Short mmCIF file of C-alpha atoms in Angstrom, two decimals:
data_model
loop_
_atom_site.label_atom_id
_atom_site.label_comp_id
_atom_site.label_asym_id
_atom_site.label_seq_id
_atom_site.Cartn_x
_atom_site.Cartn_y
_atom_site.Cartn_z
CA MET A 1439 185.61 153.37 160.01
CA GLN A 1440 188.57 151.16 160.83
CA GLN A 1441 191.70 153.05 161.96
CA ASN A 1442 195.19 151.92 160.81
CA PRO A 1443 197.77 154.18 162.46
CA GLY A 1444 201.12 154.24 160.71
CA GLN A 1445 204.06 156.33 159.50
CA PHE A 1446 203.68 158.46 156.35
CA LYS A 1447 206.71 159.58 154.32
CA ILE A 1448 206.87 161.54 151.07
CA SER A 1449 209.86 162.31 148.84
CA SER A 1450 210.39 163.64 145.35
CA SER A 1451 210.39 160.06 144.02
CA ALA A 1452 207.72 158.17 146.02
CA ILE A 1453 205.06 158.08 148.74
CA LEU A 1454 205.56 155.51 151.48
CA TRP A 1455 203.20 154.42 154.28
CA LYS A 1456 204.05 151.70 156.83
CA LYS A 1457 201.62 150.38 159.40
CA GLN A 1458 202.65 150.92 162.98
CA GLY A 1459 204.14 147.74 164.51
CA ASP A 1460 203.96 145.76 161.24
CA ASP A 1461 206.86 146.08 158.81
CA ASN A 1462 205.12 143.81 156.31
CA ASP A 1463 202.09 146.11 155.86
CA VAL A 1464 203.54 148.74 153.51
CA ILE A 1465 202.08 150.92 150.75
CA GLN A 1466 204.60 152.38 148.28
CA LEU A 1467 203.53 154.59 145.39
CA ASP A 1468 206.30 155.58 142.98
CA LYS A 1469 206.18 158.97 141.25
CA PRO A 1470 205.54 157.56 137.70
CA ASP A 1471 202.52 155.61 139.03
CA ILE A 1472 200.77 158.61 140.66
CA ILE A 1473 198.20 160.23 138.32
CA GLY A 1474 196.06 162.31 140.72
CA VAL A 1475 195.91 163.85 144.19
CA ALA A 1476 193.00 165.39 146.12
CA TRP A 1477 192.35 166.93 149.53
CA MET A 1478 189.11 166.72 151.52
CA LYS A 1479 188.20 168.27 154.86
CA LEU A 1480 186.78 165.79 157.37
CA PRO A 1481 184.29 167.79 159.51
CA VAL A 1482 183.81 165.09 162.12
CA ARG A 1483 187.51 164.64 162.95
CA ARG A 1484 188.49 168.23 162.00
CA THR A 1485 191.41 166.89 160.00
CA ASN A 1486 192.18 166.49 156.31
CA GLN A 1487 192.30 163.46 154.06
CA LEU A 1488 194.79 162.93 151.22
CA ALA A 1489 193.49 160.82 148.34
CA VAL A 1490 196.08 159.49 145.89
CA ARG A 1491 195.12 157.81 142.63
CA ALA A 1492 197.59 155.40 141.02
CA LYS A 1493 197.80 153.56 137.71
CA GLU A 1494 196.25 150.10 137.48
CA TYR A 1495 194.23 150.67 140.66
CA ASN A 1496 190.51 151.23 140.53
CA GLY A 1497 190.08 153.70 143.35
CA TYR A 1498 192.09 155.93 145.70
CA TYR A 1499 194.59 155.35 148.46
CA ARG A 1500 193.35 157.48 151.37
CA PHE A 1501 195.49 158.87 154.18
CA ARG A 1502 193.96 160.82 157.06
CA GLY A 1503 195.21 163.00 159.88
CA PHE A 1504 196.73 165.98 158.07
CA SER A 1505 196.48 169.46 159.58
CA ASP A 1506 195.55 172.58 157.62
CA GLN A 1507 199.25 173.64 157.61
CA ASP A 1508 200.21 170.23 156.17
CA VAL A 1509 197.72 170.78 153.33
CA ILE A 1510 199.38 174.10 152.38
CA SER A 1511 202.97 172.77 152.44
CA LEU A 1512 202.21 169.44 150.70
CA THR A 1513 200.15 171.13 147.99
CA GLU A 1514 203.21 173.24 147.10
CA PHE A 1515 205.42 170.10 147.29
CA PHE A 1516 203.22 168.18 144.81
CA GLN A 1517 203.21 171.11 142.40
CA ASN A 1518 207.02 171.52 142.47
CA ASN A 1519 208.11 167.84 142.52
CA TYR A 1520 205.26 165.87 140.89
CA GLY A 1521 203.86 168.46 138.50
CA ILE A 1522 200.38 167.80 139.96
CA THR A 1523 198.04 170.40 141.44
CA PRO A 1524 195.89 168.67 144.11
CA GLN A 1525 192.11 168.98 143.75
CA THR A 1526 189.89 170.06 146.64
CA TRP A 1527 186.88 167.87 147.39
CA LYS A 1528 183.90 168.95 149.44
CA PRO A 1529 182.09 166.39 151.60
CA SER A 1530 178.50 165.58 150.60
CA THR A 1531 176.08 167.72 152.56
CA THR A 1532 172.90 166.00 151.37
CA SER A 1533 171.57 162.47 151.56
CA ARG A 1534 168.51 160.93 149.97
CA ASN A 1535 167.83 158.89 153.08
CA ALA A 1536 168.95 161.12 155.92
CA GLY A 1537 168.10 164.68 154.89
CA HIS A 1538 170.75 167.38 155.27
CA LEU A 1539 174.02 167.08 157.16
CA ASP A 1540 174.94 169.59 159.81
CA LEU A 1541 178.69 170.26 159.46
CA SER A 1542 178.92 172.33 162.61
CA GLY A 1543 179.86 170.54 165.79
CA ASN A 1544 181.43 167.17 166.36
CA SER A 1545 178.92 164.88 164.66
CA THR A 1546 176.58 164.72 161.72
CA SER A 1547 172.83 164.98 162.31
CA SER A 1548 169.63 165.01 160.31
CA ASP A 1549 167.48 168.11 160.36
CA LYS A 1550 164.63 166.46 158.45
CA ASP A 1551 162.28 163.69 159.65
CA ARG A 1552 161.77 161.58 156.56
CA PHE A 1553 158.88 159.57 158.09
CA SER A 1554 156.87 162.67 158.96
CA SER A 1555 157.31 163.95 155.41
CA LEU A 1556 155.54 160.89 153.94
CA PRO A 1557 152.00 161.35 152.61
CA ILE A 1558 149.66 160.87 155.55
CA HIS A 1559 147.92 157.81 154.09
CA VAL A 1560 151.32 156.14 153.54
CA ALA A 1561 152.43 156.96 157.10
CA HIS A 1562 149.17 155.57 158.48
CA HIS A 1563 149.69 152.38 156.48
CA VAL A 1564 153.17 151.98 157.99
CA LEU A 1565 151.76 152.57 161.49
CA SER A 1566 149.11 149.89 160.92
CA PHE A 1567 151.86 147.26 161.24
CA LEU A 1568 152.80 148.46 164.74
CA SER A 1569 151.25 147.33 168.00
CA ILE A 1570 149.39 149.87 170.11
CA GLU A 1571 152.30 149.81 172.57
CA ASP A 1572 154.78 150.74 169.82
CA ILE A 1573 152.48 153.49 168.54
CA ALA A 1574 152.26 154.87 172.08
CA LYS A 1575 156.07 154.96 172.37
CA LEU A 1576 156.42 156.58 168.95
CA SER A 1577 153.94 159.32 169.86
CA PHE A 1578 156.35 160.56 172.56
CA THR A 1579 159.30 161.08 170.20
CA SER A 1580 158.16 164.40 168.71
CA LYS A 1581 155.17 166.71 168.47
CA THR A 1582 154.78 165.92 164.77
CA LEU A 1583 154.65 162.18 165.39
CA LYS A 1584 152.28 162.68 168.31
CA VAL A 1585 149.81 164.36 165.96
CA LEU A 1586 150.37 161.68 163.31
CA CYS A 1587 149.85 158.81 165.77
CA SER A 1588 146.75 160.42 167.23
CA SER A 1589 145.14 160.44 163.78
CA VAL A 1590 145.72 156.75 162.94
CA PRO A 1591 142.38 155.63 161.43
CA SER A 1592 142.67 151.97 162.47
CA LEU A 1593 143.73 150.80 165.94
CA ILE A 1594 144.37 147.29 167.24
CA ILE A 1595 144.44 146.96 171.05
CA ASN A 1596 145.60 143.41 171.75
CA THR A 1597 146.35 142.46 175.35
CA TYR A 1598 148.26 139.36 174.27
CA LYS A 1599 150.89 141.51 172.55
CA LEU A 1600 151.50 143.76 175.57
CA THR A 1601 154.61 143.36 177.72
CA PHE A 1602 152.81 144.44 180.90
CA PRO A 1603 151.58 141.58 183.13
CA ARG A 1604 147.98 141.58 184.32
CA GLY A 1605 147.50 143.52 187.55
CA SER A 1606 150.77 145.47 187.23
CA VAL A 1607 151.03 149.21 187.79
CA GLN A 1608 152.43 149.61 184.26
CA ARG A 1609 149.33 147.93 182.81
CA VAL A 1610 146.99 150.29 184.67
CA GLN A 1611 149.05 153.29 183.57
CA PHE A 1612 148.98 152.08 179.98
CA MET A 1613 145.19 151.61 180.04
CA ASN A 1614 144.79 155.15 181.37
CA PHE A 1615 147.13 156.35 178.64
CA LEU A 1616 144.90 154.69 176.03
CA VAL A 1617 141.93 156.66 177.34
CA ARG A 1618 143.86 159.91 176.84
CA PHE A 1619 145.23 158.70 173.51
CA LEU A 1620 141.77 157.93 172.12
CA ARG A 1621 140.48 161.20 173.51
CA SER A 1622 143.15 162.97 171.44
CA HIS A 1623 141.60 161.38 168.32
CA GLN A 1624 138.53 163.58 168.65
CA GLY A 1625 138.23 165.74 165.58
CA THR A 1626 139.63 162.99 163.33
CA GLU A 1627 137.68 160.11 161.82
CA MET A 1628 138.45 156.53 162.85
CA THR A 1629 137.84 153.66 160.44
CA SER A 1630 138.06 150.69 162.79
CA LEU A 1631 138.76 149.71 166.40
CA TYR A 1632 139.84 146.13 167.14
CA ILE A 1633 140.03 145.10 170.82
CA VAL A 1634 141.26 141.79 172.24
CA TRP A 1635 141.10 142.14 176.01
CA PRO A 1636 140.09 140.42 179.26
CA THR A 1637 137.11 142.17 180.83
CA ASP A 1638 137.51 141.15 184.47
CA ASN A 1639 138.08 144.33 186.51
CA GLU A 1640 138.88 146.22 183.31
CA SER A 1641 135.50 146.55 181.58
CA SER A 1642 135.24 150.22 182.56
CA HIS A 1643 138.35 150.98 180.52
CA ILE A 1644 136.95 149.13 177.51
CA MET A 1645 133.70 151.09 177.66
CA SER A 1646 135.70 154.30 177.91
CA TRP A 1647 137.70 153.32 174.82
CA LEU A 1648 134.45 152.59 172.97
CA ASN A 1649 132.98 155.90 174.02
CA HIS A 1650 135.94 157.90 172.67
CA ALA A 1651 136.09 155.82 169.46
CA LEU A 1652 132.41 156.47 168.77
CA ARG A 1653 133.02 160.19 169.18
CA CYS A 1654 135.59 159.82 166.38
CA HIS A 1655 132.85 158.51 164.06
CA VAL A 1656 134.27 154.98 163.99
CA LYS A 1657 132.79 152.78 161.27
CA GLU A 1658 133.82 149.30 162.42
CA ILE A 1659 134.22 147.82 165.92
CA GLU A 1660 135.41 144.30 166.74
CA LEU A 1661 135.42 143.15 170.37
CA TYR A 1662 137.06 139.84 171.29
CA LEU A 1663 136.69 139.69 175.03
CA ASP A 1664 138.22 137.12 177.36
CA HIS A 1665 135.39 136.92 179.88
CA ARG A 1666 135.11 134.69 182.94
CA SER A 1667 132.36 136.04 185.19
CA GLY A 1668 129.50 138.50 185.42
CA ILE A 1669 127.51 140.14 182.65
CA ILE A 1670 128.93 142.34 179.91
CA VAL A 1671 126.62 145.27 179.28
CA VAL A 1672 126.89 146.87 175.86
CA PRO A 1673 125.59 150.43 176.31
CA LEU A 1674 122.94 152.00 174.15
CA TYR A 1675 125.26 154.62 172.64
CA VAL A 1676 127.16 151.86 170.78
CA PHE A 1677 124.08 151.00 168.73
CA CYS A 1678 122.93 154.60 168.38
CA CYS A 1679 126.18 155.76 166.77
CA GLU A 1680 125.36 157.25 163.36
CA SER A 1681 128.72 156.31 161.86
CA LEU A 1682 128.93 152.67 163.04
CA ARG A 1683 128.35 150.21 160.20
CA SER A 1684 129.91 146.97 161.47
CA LEU A 1685 129.86 145.43 164.95
CA THR A 1686 131.46 142.16 166.11
CA ILE A 1687 131.21 140.89 169.69
CA GLU A 1688 132.77 137.53 170.56
CA LEU A 1689 133.64 136.07 173.94
CA ARG A 1690 136.65 133.79 173.93
CA GLU A 1691 136.45 132.02 177.27
CA GLY A 1692 135.51 128.42 176.51
CA ARG A 1693 133.12 126.74 174.11
CA GLY A 1694 129.86 125.00 174.91
CA GLU A 1695 126.66 125.93 176.70
CA PHE A 1696 128.15 126.12 180.19
CA ASN A 1697 131.18 128.27 179.31
CA LYS A 1698 129.41 131.24 177.76
CA GLY A 1699 129.97 134.80 178.78
CA LYS A 1700 126.72 136.65 179.38
CA LEU A 1701 125.84 139.64 177.24
CA LYS A 1702 123.16 142.22 177.90
CA LEU A 1703 122.16 144.59 175.13
CA LEU A 1704 120.73 147.88 176.34
CA THR A 1705 118.47 148.36 173.33
CA PRO A 1706 115.13 149.89 174.29
CA PRO A 1707 112.59 150.32 171.48
CA GLY A 1708 112.25 153.58 169.66
CA PHE A 1709 115.83 154.14 168.48
CA SER A 1710 117.35 153.29 165.11
CA SER A 1711 120.69 151.70 164.34
CA ARG A 1712 122.52 152.17 161.05
CA LEU A 1713 124.44 148.89 161.35
CA LYS A 1714 124.95 146.95 158.13
CA TYR A 1715 126.86 144.02 159.59
CA LEU A 1716 126.36 142.31 162.97
CA HIS A 1717 128.34 139.31 164.23
CA LEU A 1718 127.70 137.77 167.67
CA ALA A 1719 129.55 134.63 168.79
CA ASN A 1720 129.98 132.43 171.86
CA LEU A 1721 127.48 134.41 173.94
CA GLU A 1722 124.61 133.85 176.30
CA ILE A 1723 122.00 136.54 175.67
CA VAL A 1724 120.23 137.36 178.93
CA ASP A 1725 116.93 138.44 177.35
CA GLU A 1726 114.71 137.43 174.43
CA SER A 1727 114.60 140.85 172.74
CA LEU A 1728 117.42 140.32 170.21
CA GLY A 1729 115.11 139.29 167.38
CA SER A 1730 112.59 142.06 167.94
CA TRP A 1731 115.41 144.61 168.25
CA ILE A 1732 116.84 143.56 164.87
CA SER A 1733 113.38 143.67 163.31
CA THR A 1734 112.36 147.08 164.63
CA SER A 1735 115.63 149.02 164.98
CA CYS A 1736 118.09 147.62 162.40
CA LYS A 1737 116.40 148.79 159.23
CA PHE A 1738 119.71 148.95 157.33
CA LEU A 1739 121.17 145.59 158.40
CA GLU A 1740 122.39 143.59 155.39
CA LYS A 1741 124.36 140.73 156.94
CA LEU A 1742 123.68 138.88 160.21
CA GLU A 1743 125.96 136.20 161.68
CA LEU A 1744 125.11 134.31 164.89
CA GLU A 1745 127.40 131.57 166.21
CA GLU A 1746 126.93 129.51 169.37
CA ILE A 1747 124.27 131.76 170.90
CA PHE A 1748 122.52 130.50 174.05
CA GLY A 1749 119.83 131.91 176.31
CA ILE A 1750 117.27 132.56 173.58
CA LYS A 1751 114.67 129.90 172.81
CA LYS A 1752 112.57 131.80 170.29
CA PHE A 1753 114.26 133.91 167.65
CA LYS A 1754 112.02 135.71 165.21
CA ILE A 1755 113.08 138.42 162.78
CA SER A 1756 111.42 140.20 159.92
CA SER A 1757 113.75 142.41 157.89
CA PRO A 1758 113.27 144.33 154.65
CA SER A 1759 117.04 144.84 154.22
CA LEU A 1760 118.80 141.54 155.14
CA LEU A 1761 120.72 140.03 152.24
CA ALA A 1762 122.66 137.30 154.06
CA ILE A 1763 122.03 135.27 157.25
CA LYS A 1764 124.41 132.81 158.88
CA ILE A 1765 123.28 130.87 161.98
CA GLU A 1766 125.59 128.19 163.33
CA LEU A 1767 125.30 125.98 166.43
CA CYS A 1768 122.77 128.22 168.17
CA CYS A 1769 120.35 126.75 170.75
CA PHE A 1770 117.16 128.16 169.25
CA GLU A 1771 114.05 126.01 169.66
CA ASP A 1772 111.95 128.14 167.34
CA LEU A 1773 113.63 130.06 164.50
CA ASN A 1774 111.36 132.20 162.33
CA ILE A 1775 112.85 134.34 159.55
CA SER A 1776 111.15 136.58 157.02
CA ALA A 1777 113.46 138.46 154.62
CA GLN A 1778 112.23 139.70 151.28
CA LEU A 1779 115.67 140.43 149.79
CA LEU A 1780 117.58 137.45 151.21
CA HIS A 1781 120.04 135.93 148.73
CA SER A 1782 122.27 133.87 151.07
CA PHE A 1783 121.23 131.61 153.96
CA LEU A 1784 123.32 129.20 156.07
CA PHE A 1785 121.98 127.19 158.98
CA SER A 1786 123.67 124.43 160.97
CA LYS A 1787 121.98 122.77 163.93
CA SER A 1788 123.32 122.75 167.47
CA CYS A 1789 123.55 119.38 169.23
CA TYR A 1790 121.99 121.03 172.31
CA ALA A 1791 118.59 121.77 170.75
CA SER A 1792 116.07 120.59 168.18
CA THR A 1793 115.22 123.66 166.16
CA SER A 1794 111.92 124.29 164.42
CA LEU A 1795 112.89 126.32 161.38
CA ASN A 1796 110.54 128.55 159.38
CA ILE A 1797 111.92 130.67 156.54
CA HIS A 1798 110.11 132.94 154.14
CA ALA A 1799 112.40 134.44 151.50
CA PRO A 1800 110.51 134.70 148.21
CA ASN A 1801 113.64 135.37 146.15
CA LEU A 1802 115.50 132.39 147.62
CA LEU A 1803 113.57 129.68 149.48
CA CYS A 1804 110.65 128.86 151.69
CA TYR A 1805 110.91 126.17 154.37
CA SER A 1806 108.98 124.89 157.35
CA GLY A 1807 110.11 122.00 159.55
CA SER A 1808 112.94 120.70 161.73
CA SER A 1809 114.64 118.18 159.48
CA PHE A 1810 117.99 119.79 158.76
CA ASP A 1811 121.41 119.19 160.20
CA SER A 1812 122.68 121.85 157.84
CA LEU A 1813 121.21 123.97 155.06
CA ARG A 1814 122.91 126.51 152.86
CA VAL A 1815 121.30 128.36 149.99
CA GLU A 1816 123.09 131.12 148.10
CA LYS A 1817 122.04 133.12 145.09
CA LYS A 1818 125.16 133.52 142.93
CA SER A 1819 123.46 135.40 140.13
CA GLU A 1820 120.03 135.87 138.62
CA SER A 1821 120.16 132.36 137.14
CA ASN A 1822 122.58 130.58 139.50
CA TYR A 1823 121.62 129.17 142.92
CA TYR A 1824 124.00 127.11 145.06
CA VAL A 1825 122.57 124.71 147.70
CA GLU A 1826 124.09 122.51 150.40
CA LEU A 1827 121.55 120.07 151.84
CA PHE A 1828 122.11 117.77 154.85
CA LEU A 1829 119.08 116.16 156.51
CA PHE A 1830 118.69 114.11 159.69
CA ARG A 1831 119.36 110.39 159.26
CA THR A 1832 115.85 109.74 160.55
CA CYS A 1833 113.64 112.60 159.46
CA PRO A 1834 110.99 113.09 162.17
CA GLY A 1835 107.29 113.36 161.42
CA GLY A 1836 105.37 112.57 158.28
CA THR A 1837 105.58 113.82 154.72
CA ASN A 1838 104.34 117.29 155.65
CA GLU A 1839 107.32 117.74 158.00
CA LEU A 1840 109.57 118.50 155.02
CA GLN A 1841 108.18 121.50 153.16
CA LEU A 1842 111.11 123.01 151.30
CA ASN A 1843 110.79 125.06 148.15
CA ILE A 1844 113.92 126.53 146.58
CA VAL A 1845 113.38 128.86 143.64
CA GLN A 1846 116.00 127.45 141.28
CA VAL A 1847 119.07 125.26 141.87
CA THR A 1848 122.00 125.10 139.45
CA ASP A 1849 124.71 123.85 141.87
CA LEU A 1850 123.93 121.29 144.60
CA ALA A 1851 125.99 119.63 147.37
CA ILE A 1852 124.19 116.75 149.11
CA ASP A 1853 124.98 113.57 151.03
CA ILE A 1854 123.65 110.04 150.47
CA ASN A 1855 121.56 110.14 153.66
CA SER A 1856 119.68 113.23 152.48
CA ILE A 1857 118.98 111.56 149.14
CA GLN A 1858 117.44 108.60 150.99
CA VAL A 1859 115.24 110.92 153.08
CA LEU A 1860 114.02 112.75 149.99
CA HIS A 1861 113.40 109.40 148.27
CA LYS A 1862 111.33 108.05 151.17
CA LYS A 1863 109.23 111.19 151.36
CA LYS A 1864 108.97 111.41 147.58
CA CYS A 1865 110.04 115.00 147.80
CA LEU A 1866 112.27 116.97 145.44
CA PRO A 1867 112.47 120.60 146.60
CA PHE A 1868 113.69 122.06 143.29
CA ALA A 1869 113.22 121.75 139.56
CA ALA A 1870 115.10 118.83 138.03
CA LYS A 1871 115.77 120.62 134.75
CA SER A 1872 117.80 123.45 136.32
CA LEU A 1873 120.55 121.40 138.02
CA GLN A 1874 123.93 121.59 136.24
CA SER A 1875 126.56 120.71 138.86
CA LEU A 1876 126.31 118.09 141.64
CA VAL A 1877 128.70 117.29 144.52
CA LEU A 1878 127.78 114.03 146.24
CA PHE A 1879 129.15 113.15 149.71
CA TYR A 1880 129.07 109.53 150.79
CA GLU A 1881 130.40 107.29 153.55
CA ASP A 1882 129.47 103.99 151.92
CA LEU A 1883 127.70 103.02 148.75
CA THR A 1884 125.75 99.93 149.75
CA GLU A 1885 122.88 97.97 148.30
CA SER A 1886 120.48 99.86 150.56
CA THR A 1887 121.62 103.29 149.37
CA PHE A 1888 122.11 102.46 145.70
CA PRO A 1889 118.46 102.49 144.49
CA ALA A 1890 117.69 105.94 145.92
CA THR A 1891 120.96 107.34 144.61
CA TYR A 1892 120.40 105.90 141.14
CA LEU A 1893 116.88 107.31 140.87
CA PHE A 1894 118.07 110.67 142.16
CA LEU A 1895 120.81 110.90 139.52
CA GLN A 1896 118.46 109.69 136.81
CA ARG A 1897 116.14 112.64 137.42
CA PHE A 1898 118.96 115.05 136.52
CA ALA A 1899 120.46 113.11 133.62
CA HIS A 1900 119.30 115.58 130.96
CA SER A 1901 120.57 118.78 132.57
CA LEU A 1902 123.56 117.63 134.68
CA ARG A 1903 126.93 118.67 133.26
CA LYS A 1904 129.26 118.01 136.19
CA LEU A 1905 129.29 115.29 138.87
CA HIS A 1906 131.82 115.08 141.70
CA MET A 1907 131.73 112.32 144.36
CA THR A 1908 133.83 112.55 147.50
CA HIS A 1909 134.25 111.14 151.02
CA ASN A 1910 135.24 114.48 152.55
CA PHE A 1911 133.16 117.57 153.02
CA LEU A 1912 135.69 120.17 151.89
CA GLU A 1913 134.93 123.65 150.68
CA ASP A 1914 137.32 123.26 147.74
CA ASP A 1915 135.57 120.07 146.69
CA VAL A 1916 132.20 121.76 146.74
CA HIS A 1917 133.23 124.61 144.49
CA SER A 1918 135.62 122.69 142.24
#
């Protein structure tokens, strides 16, 4: 609080205060204008404050620095000369935000940690906004916060948000601390572990973190690894974890066939994984067993996403549980999928390989051939199927090369080139009477493309309710 030292004078007719060194800064309160007086003990300064209330002033004039003896003598003076008995105010000893005030000693302090008193799920939500480095620092402030931090259900370990440079002693010490920190989680359940980290010379720490997280019954693991050399080996215990339901592994060093990090999955036959979601991206798989492992060991897998996977030429899976499959830019030469319950399928071809695609999904589609640049089929409801269809400009092979049968299509996105291919092969892979919404992508509408387009639209004239034509392949356009 700002201090204004000055000279205080009181008489039977007025109260006068003049600021020290400034004759123009004067407060004068005449006796008729004074309507109230109060004293309050200031515990911090160990002095007393005089509060004087005057007419036509919304508040109090406050004067500090009075001793206890001054309070006694001035109280008697006010009673005898002003006819006013001063009130005695007590300082507030409680605060909604700071707990209780300690009036002993030279300063106020809080004896209650408001953060620790929050419901544990609220405190964990607050901690979720902190970096792992900040959580580590907070855990050293008190025993209560150490226990609270060590039970955080979701952890994000992001090397790009750390202040320690790579190779520094502080970085090594912090990584060792994380091992102990995750070890302290044992006995509490962990929802998710998110790691963004370079693996060179530090992969042993990452595996140690995974090991401790799995002992905490973690349900979701996401690994985004900046990898430059060698082979990353994902140990068997990761896949054997009973609690793990979602696993993401993505290498971030470069894009393209020659910049892939190499991944080895230690997945011998005979064990079962309870994974429901698996996402692998930007990887070179060093063996061909991925498909057979998914078929034999992942009996509960519902969603599979593969993006830019190299090293595997033949990928064959047969799953009784898969509901959704997404395969983008993977260098598979032979892709064979059998999924009885499949209701969503997305495939986009890699420019590095010509893929022979065979799909058997009785509730969705059946296809055999290698004619697609991109194919997406999604079952929205029992009577609603959405399809995106993009074929090669020059469809290889004869009529039998394109053997596509989609159960029922209500919403279709297709380009002019695909319409021409279907027209030349005299093939329509779905019932004309079911189509209700059509999004048509085109580069140019020329005389050569017009006949096929006209005949294609004519086939759906009776059922079509919505037609949208666009130059750009945008997600919003497709679903508008």
